[in-house]
XYZ file of N, CA and C in Angstrom:
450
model
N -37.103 -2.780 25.675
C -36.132 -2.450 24.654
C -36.747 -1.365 23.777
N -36.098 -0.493 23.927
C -36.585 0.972 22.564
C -35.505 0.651 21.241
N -35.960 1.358 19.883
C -35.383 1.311 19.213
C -35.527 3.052 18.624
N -35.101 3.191 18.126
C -35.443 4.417 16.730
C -34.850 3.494 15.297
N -35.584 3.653 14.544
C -35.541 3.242 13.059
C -35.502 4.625 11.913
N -34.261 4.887 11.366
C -34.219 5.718 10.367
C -33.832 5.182 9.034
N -34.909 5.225 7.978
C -34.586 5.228 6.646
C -33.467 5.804 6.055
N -32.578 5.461 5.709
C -31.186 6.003 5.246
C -30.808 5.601 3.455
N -30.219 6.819 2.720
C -30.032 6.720 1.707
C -28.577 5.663 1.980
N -27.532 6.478 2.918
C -26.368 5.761 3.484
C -26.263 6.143 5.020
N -25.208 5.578 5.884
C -25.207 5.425 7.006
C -23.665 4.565 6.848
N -23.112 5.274 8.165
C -22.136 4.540 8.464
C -21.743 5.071 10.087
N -20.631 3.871 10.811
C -20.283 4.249 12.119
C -18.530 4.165 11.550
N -18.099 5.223 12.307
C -16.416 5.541 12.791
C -15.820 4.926 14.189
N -15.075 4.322 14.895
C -14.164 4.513 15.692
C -12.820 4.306 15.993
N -12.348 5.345 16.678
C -10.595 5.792 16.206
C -10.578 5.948 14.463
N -11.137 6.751 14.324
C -10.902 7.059 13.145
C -10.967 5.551 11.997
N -11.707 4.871 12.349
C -12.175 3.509 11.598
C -13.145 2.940 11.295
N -13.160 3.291 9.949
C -14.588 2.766 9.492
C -15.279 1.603 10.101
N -16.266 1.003 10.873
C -16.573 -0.125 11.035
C -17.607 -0.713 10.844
N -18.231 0.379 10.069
C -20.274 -0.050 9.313
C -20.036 0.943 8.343
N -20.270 0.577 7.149
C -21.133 1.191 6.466
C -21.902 0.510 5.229
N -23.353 1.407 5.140
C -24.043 0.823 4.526
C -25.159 1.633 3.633
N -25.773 1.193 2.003
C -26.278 2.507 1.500
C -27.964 2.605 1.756
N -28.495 2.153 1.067
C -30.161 2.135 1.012
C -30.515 1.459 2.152
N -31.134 1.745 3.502
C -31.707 0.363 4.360
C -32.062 1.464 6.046
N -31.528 1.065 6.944
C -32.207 1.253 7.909
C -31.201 1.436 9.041
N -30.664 2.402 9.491
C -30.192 2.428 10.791
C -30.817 2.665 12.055
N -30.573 1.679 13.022
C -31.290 1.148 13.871
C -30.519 1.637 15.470
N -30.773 2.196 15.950
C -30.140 2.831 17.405
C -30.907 1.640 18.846
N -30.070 1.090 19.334
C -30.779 0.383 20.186
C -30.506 0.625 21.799
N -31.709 0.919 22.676
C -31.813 1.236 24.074
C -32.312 -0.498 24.434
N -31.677 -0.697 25.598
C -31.669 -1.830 26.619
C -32.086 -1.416 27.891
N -33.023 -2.308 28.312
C -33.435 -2.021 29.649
C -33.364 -3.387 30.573
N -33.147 -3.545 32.055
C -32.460 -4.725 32.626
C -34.005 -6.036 32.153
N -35.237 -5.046 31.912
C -36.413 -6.111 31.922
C -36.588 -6.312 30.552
N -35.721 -6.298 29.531
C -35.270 -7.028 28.406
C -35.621 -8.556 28.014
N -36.227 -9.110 27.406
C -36.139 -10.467 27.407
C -36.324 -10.608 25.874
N -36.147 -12.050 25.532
C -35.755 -12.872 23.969
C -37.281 -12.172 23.300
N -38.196 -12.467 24.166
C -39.692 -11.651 23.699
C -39.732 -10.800 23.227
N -39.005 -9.564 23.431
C -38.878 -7.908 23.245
C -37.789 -8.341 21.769
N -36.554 -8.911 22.084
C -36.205 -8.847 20.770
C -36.728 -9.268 19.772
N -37.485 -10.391 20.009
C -38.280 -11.056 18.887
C -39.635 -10.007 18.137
N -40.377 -9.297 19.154
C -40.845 -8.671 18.503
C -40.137 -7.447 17.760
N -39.346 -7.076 18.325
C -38.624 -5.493 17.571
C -38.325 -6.530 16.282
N -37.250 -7.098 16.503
C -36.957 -7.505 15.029
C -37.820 -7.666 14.015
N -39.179 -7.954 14.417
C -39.845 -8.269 13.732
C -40.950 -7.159 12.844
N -40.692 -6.520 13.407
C -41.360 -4.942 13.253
C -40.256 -4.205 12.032
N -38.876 -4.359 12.784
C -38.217 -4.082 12.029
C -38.038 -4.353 10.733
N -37.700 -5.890 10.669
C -37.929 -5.962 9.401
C -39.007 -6.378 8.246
N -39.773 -5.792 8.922
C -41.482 -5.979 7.990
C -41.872 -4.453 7.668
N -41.558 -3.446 8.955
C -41.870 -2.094 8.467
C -42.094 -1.790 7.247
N -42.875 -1.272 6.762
C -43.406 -0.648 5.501
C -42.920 0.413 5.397
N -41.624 0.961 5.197
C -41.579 2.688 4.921
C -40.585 2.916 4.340
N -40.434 1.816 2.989
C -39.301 2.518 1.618
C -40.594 2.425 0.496
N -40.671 3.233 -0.371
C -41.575 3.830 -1.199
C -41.441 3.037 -2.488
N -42.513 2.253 -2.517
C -42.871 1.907 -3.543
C -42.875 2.444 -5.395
N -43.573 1.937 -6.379
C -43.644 2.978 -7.597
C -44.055 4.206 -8.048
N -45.263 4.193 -7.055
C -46.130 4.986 -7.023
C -45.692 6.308 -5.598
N -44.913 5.796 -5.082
C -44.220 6.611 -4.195
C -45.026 6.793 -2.458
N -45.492 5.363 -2.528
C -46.213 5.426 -1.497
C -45.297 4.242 -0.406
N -45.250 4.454 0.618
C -44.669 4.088 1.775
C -45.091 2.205 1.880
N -45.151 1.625 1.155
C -45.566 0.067 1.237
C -44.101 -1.172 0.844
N -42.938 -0.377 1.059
C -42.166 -1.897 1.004
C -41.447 -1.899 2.287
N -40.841 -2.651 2.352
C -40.083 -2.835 3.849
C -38.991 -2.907 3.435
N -37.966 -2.834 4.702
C -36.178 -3.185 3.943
C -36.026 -4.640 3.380
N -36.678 -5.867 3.551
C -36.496 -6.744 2.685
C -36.940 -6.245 1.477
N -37.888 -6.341 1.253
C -38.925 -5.955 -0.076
C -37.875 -4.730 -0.876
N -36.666 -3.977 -0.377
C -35.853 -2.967 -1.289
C -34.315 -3.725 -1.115
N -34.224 -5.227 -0.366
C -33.184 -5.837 -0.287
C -31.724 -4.517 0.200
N -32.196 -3.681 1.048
C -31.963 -2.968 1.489
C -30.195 -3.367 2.929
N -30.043 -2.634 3.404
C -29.167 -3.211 4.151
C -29.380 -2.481 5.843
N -28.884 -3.030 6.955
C -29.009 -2.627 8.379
C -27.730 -2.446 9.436
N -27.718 -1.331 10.035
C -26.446 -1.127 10.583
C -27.093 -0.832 12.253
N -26.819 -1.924 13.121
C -27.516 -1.684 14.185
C -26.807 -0.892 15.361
N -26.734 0.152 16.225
C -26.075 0.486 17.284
C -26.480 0.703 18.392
N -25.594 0.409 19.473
C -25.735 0.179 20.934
C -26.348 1.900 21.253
N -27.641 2.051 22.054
C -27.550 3.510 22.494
C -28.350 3.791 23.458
N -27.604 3.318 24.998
C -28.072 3.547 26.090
C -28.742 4.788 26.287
N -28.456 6.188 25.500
C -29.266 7.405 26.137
C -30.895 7.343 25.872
N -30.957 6.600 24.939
C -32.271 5.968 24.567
C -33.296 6.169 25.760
N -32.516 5.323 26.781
C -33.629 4.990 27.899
C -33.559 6.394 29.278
N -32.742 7.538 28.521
C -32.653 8.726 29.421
C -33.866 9.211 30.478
N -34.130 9.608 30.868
C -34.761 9.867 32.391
C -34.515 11.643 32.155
N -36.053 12.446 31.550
C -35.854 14.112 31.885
C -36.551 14.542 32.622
N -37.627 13.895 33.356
C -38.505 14.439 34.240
C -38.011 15.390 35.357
N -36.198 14.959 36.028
C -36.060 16.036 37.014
C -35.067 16.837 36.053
N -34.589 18.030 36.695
C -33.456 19.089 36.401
C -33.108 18.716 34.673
N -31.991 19.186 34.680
C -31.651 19.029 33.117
C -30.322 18.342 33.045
N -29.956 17.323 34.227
C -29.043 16.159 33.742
C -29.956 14.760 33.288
N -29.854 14.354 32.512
C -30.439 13.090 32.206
C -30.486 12.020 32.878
N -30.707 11.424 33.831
C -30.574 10.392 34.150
C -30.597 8.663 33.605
N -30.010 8.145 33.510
C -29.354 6.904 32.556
C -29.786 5.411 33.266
N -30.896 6.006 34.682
C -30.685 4.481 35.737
C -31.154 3.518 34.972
N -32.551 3.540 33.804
C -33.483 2.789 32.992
C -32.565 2.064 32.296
N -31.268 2.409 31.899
C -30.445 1.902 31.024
C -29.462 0.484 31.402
N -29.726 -0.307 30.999
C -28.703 -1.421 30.991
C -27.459 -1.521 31.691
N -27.184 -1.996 32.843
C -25.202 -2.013 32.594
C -24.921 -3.167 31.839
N -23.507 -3.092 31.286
C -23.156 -3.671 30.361
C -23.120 -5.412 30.312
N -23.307 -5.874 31.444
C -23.213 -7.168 32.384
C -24.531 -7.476 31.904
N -25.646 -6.765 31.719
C -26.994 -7.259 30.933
C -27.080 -6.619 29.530
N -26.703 -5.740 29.368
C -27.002 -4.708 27.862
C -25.952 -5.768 27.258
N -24.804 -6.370 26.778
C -24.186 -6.713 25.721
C -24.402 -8.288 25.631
N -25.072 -8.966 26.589
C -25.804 -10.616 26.140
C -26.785 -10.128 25.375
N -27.633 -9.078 26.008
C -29.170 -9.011 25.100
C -28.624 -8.158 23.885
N -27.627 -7.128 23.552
C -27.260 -6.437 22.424
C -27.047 -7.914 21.116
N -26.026 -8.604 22.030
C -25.789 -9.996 21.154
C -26.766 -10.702 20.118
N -27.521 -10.917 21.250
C -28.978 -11.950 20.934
C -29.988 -11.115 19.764
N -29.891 -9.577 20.200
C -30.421 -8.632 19.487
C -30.252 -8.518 17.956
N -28.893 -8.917 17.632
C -27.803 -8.716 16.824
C -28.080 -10.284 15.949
N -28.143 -11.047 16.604
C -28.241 -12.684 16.040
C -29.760 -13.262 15.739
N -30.594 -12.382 16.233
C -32.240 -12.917 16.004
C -31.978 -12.063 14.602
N -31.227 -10.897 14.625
C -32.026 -10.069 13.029
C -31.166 -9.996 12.423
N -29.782 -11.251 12.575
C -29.710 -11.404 11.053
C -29.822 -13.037 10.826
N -30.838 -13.852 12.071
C -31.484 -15.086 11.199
C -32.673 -14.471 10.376
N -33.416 -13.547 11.038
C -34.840 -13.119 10.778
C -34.398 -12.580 9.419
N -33.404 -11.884 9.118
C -32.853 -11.185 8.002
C -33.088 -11.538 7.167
N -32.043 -12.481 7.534
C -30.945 -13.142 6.272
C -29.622 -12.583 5.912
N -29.667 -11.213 5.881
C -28.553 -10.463 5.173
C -27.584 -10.280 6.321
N -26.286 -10.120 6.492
C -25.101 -9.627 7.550
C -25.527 -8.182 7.656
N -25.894 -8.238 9.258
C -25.956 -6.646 9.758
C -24.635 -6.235 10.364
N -24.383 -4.841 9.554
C -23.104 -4.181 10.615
C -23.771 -3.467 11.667
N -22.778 -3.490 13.124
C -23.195 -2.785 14.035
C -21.739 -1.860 14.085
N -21.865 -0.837 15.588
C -21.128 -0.373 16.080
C -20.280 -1.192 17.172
N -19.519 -0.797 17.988
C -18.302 -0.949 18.719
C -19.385 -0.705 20.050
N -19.735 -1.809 20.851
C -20.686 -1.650 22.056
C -19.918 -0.900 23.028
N -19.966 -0.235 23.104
C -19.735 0.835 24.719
C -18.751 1.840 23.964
N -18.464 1.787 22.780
C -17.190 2.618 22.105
C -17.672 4.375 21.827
N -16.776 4.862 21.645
C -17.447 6.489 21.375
C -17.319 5.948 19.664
N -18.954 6.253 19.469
C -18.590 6.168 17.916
C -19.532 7.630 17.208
N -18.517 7.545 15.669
C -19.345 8.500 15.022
C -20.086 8.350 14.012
N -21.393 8.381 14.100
C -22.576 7.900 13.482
C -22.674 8.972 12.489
N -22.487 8.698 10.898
C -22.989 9.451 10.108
C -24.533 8.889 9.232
N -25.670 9.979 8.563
C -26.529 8.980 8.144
C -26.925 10.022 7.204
N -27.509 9.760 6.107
C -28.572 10.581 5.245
C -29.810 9.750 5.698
N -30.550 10.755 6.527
C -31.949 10.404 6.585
C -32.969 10.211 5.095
N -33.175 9.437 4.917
C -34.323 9.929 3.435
C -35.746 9.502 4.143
N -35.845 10.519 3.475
C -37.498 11.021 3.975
C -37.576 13.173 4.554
N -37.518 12.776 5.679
C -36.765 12.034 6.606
C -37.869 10.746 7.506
N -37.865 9.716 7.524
C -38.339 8.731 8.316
C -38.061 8.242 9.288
N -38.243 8.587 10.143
C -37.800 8.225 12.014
C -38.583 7.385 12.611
N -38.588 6.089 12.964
C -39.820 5.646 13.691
C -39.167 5.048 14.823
N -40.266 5.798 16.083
C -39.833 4.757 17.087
C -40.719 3.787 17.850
N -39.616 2.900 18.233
C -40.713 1.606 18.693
C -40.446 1.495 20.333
N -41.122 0.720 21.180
C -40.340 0.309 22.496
C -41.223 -0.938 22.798
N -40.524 -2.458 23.038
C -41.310 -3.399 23.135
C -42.031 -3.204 24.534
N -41.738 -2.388 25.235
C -42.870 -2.438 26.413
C -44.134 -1.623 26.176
N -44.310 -1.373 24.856
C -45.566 -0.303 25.093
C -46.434 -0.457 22.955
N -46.309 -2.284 22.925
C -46.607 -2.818 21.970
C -48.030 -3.257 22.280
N -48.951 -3.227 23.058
C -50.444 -3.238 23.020
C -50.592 -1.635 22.391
């Protein structure tokens, strides 16, 4: 499972023209699925996730996490995640989930981090064309992938 984690002043997702996340200070979270996915991989991402250290303290140094700024999380489905560029310049998508495994583990994904939370996470519309708006602050991008956590 990959993630990207962006610090966001706000963030929100659209589809058909419908608001269906939005959220201000906290963390939007893009999520890649792979078929060798297991409760393990989510347990650790979540957990990374929400302990990360990278909303800025008093002193303006990178030491609280999105609990610690009671911050908020908008998680979305994003198979290109697991894209494939090594040949030509079409991407290849095989690493990626079909939906028959990507939306049990998106689920579970979705339900470990907001027990781990606490707080209600909005997501996106799984397989939907959506439009992701965000103010990066920072800008802070981090990415994780539970297969490559040694």
């Amino acid at each position: 499972m990959r993630v990207v984690v962006q610090r966001v002043s706000s963030a929100s997702v659209v589809v058909d023209s419908n608001m269906v996340a939005d959220i201000q200070k906290g963390l939007l979270v893009l999520v890649g699925i792979e078929d060798a996915d297991t409760q393990e991989d989510i347990d650790w991402l979540v957990g990374k996730i929400i302990k990360i250290r990278i909303f800025n303290d008093e002193n303006d140094v990178m030491n609280y996490s999105v609990q610690d700024v009671n911050g908020e999380i908008i998680a979305v489905s994003q198979f290109t995640l697991h894209a494939g560029t090594k040949k030509g310049n079409r991407p290849s998508y095989i690493k990626a989930s079909k939906p028959d495994i990507a939306i049990p583990l998106y689920e579970k994904f979705i339900a470990t981090l907001e027990r781990e939370f606490g707080n209600k996470i909005q997501t996106g519309i799984f397989g939907a064309d959506m439009k992701v708006s965000l103010l990066n602050d920072g800008p802070v991008t981090i990415i994780m992938d539970s297969k490559n956590r040694e």
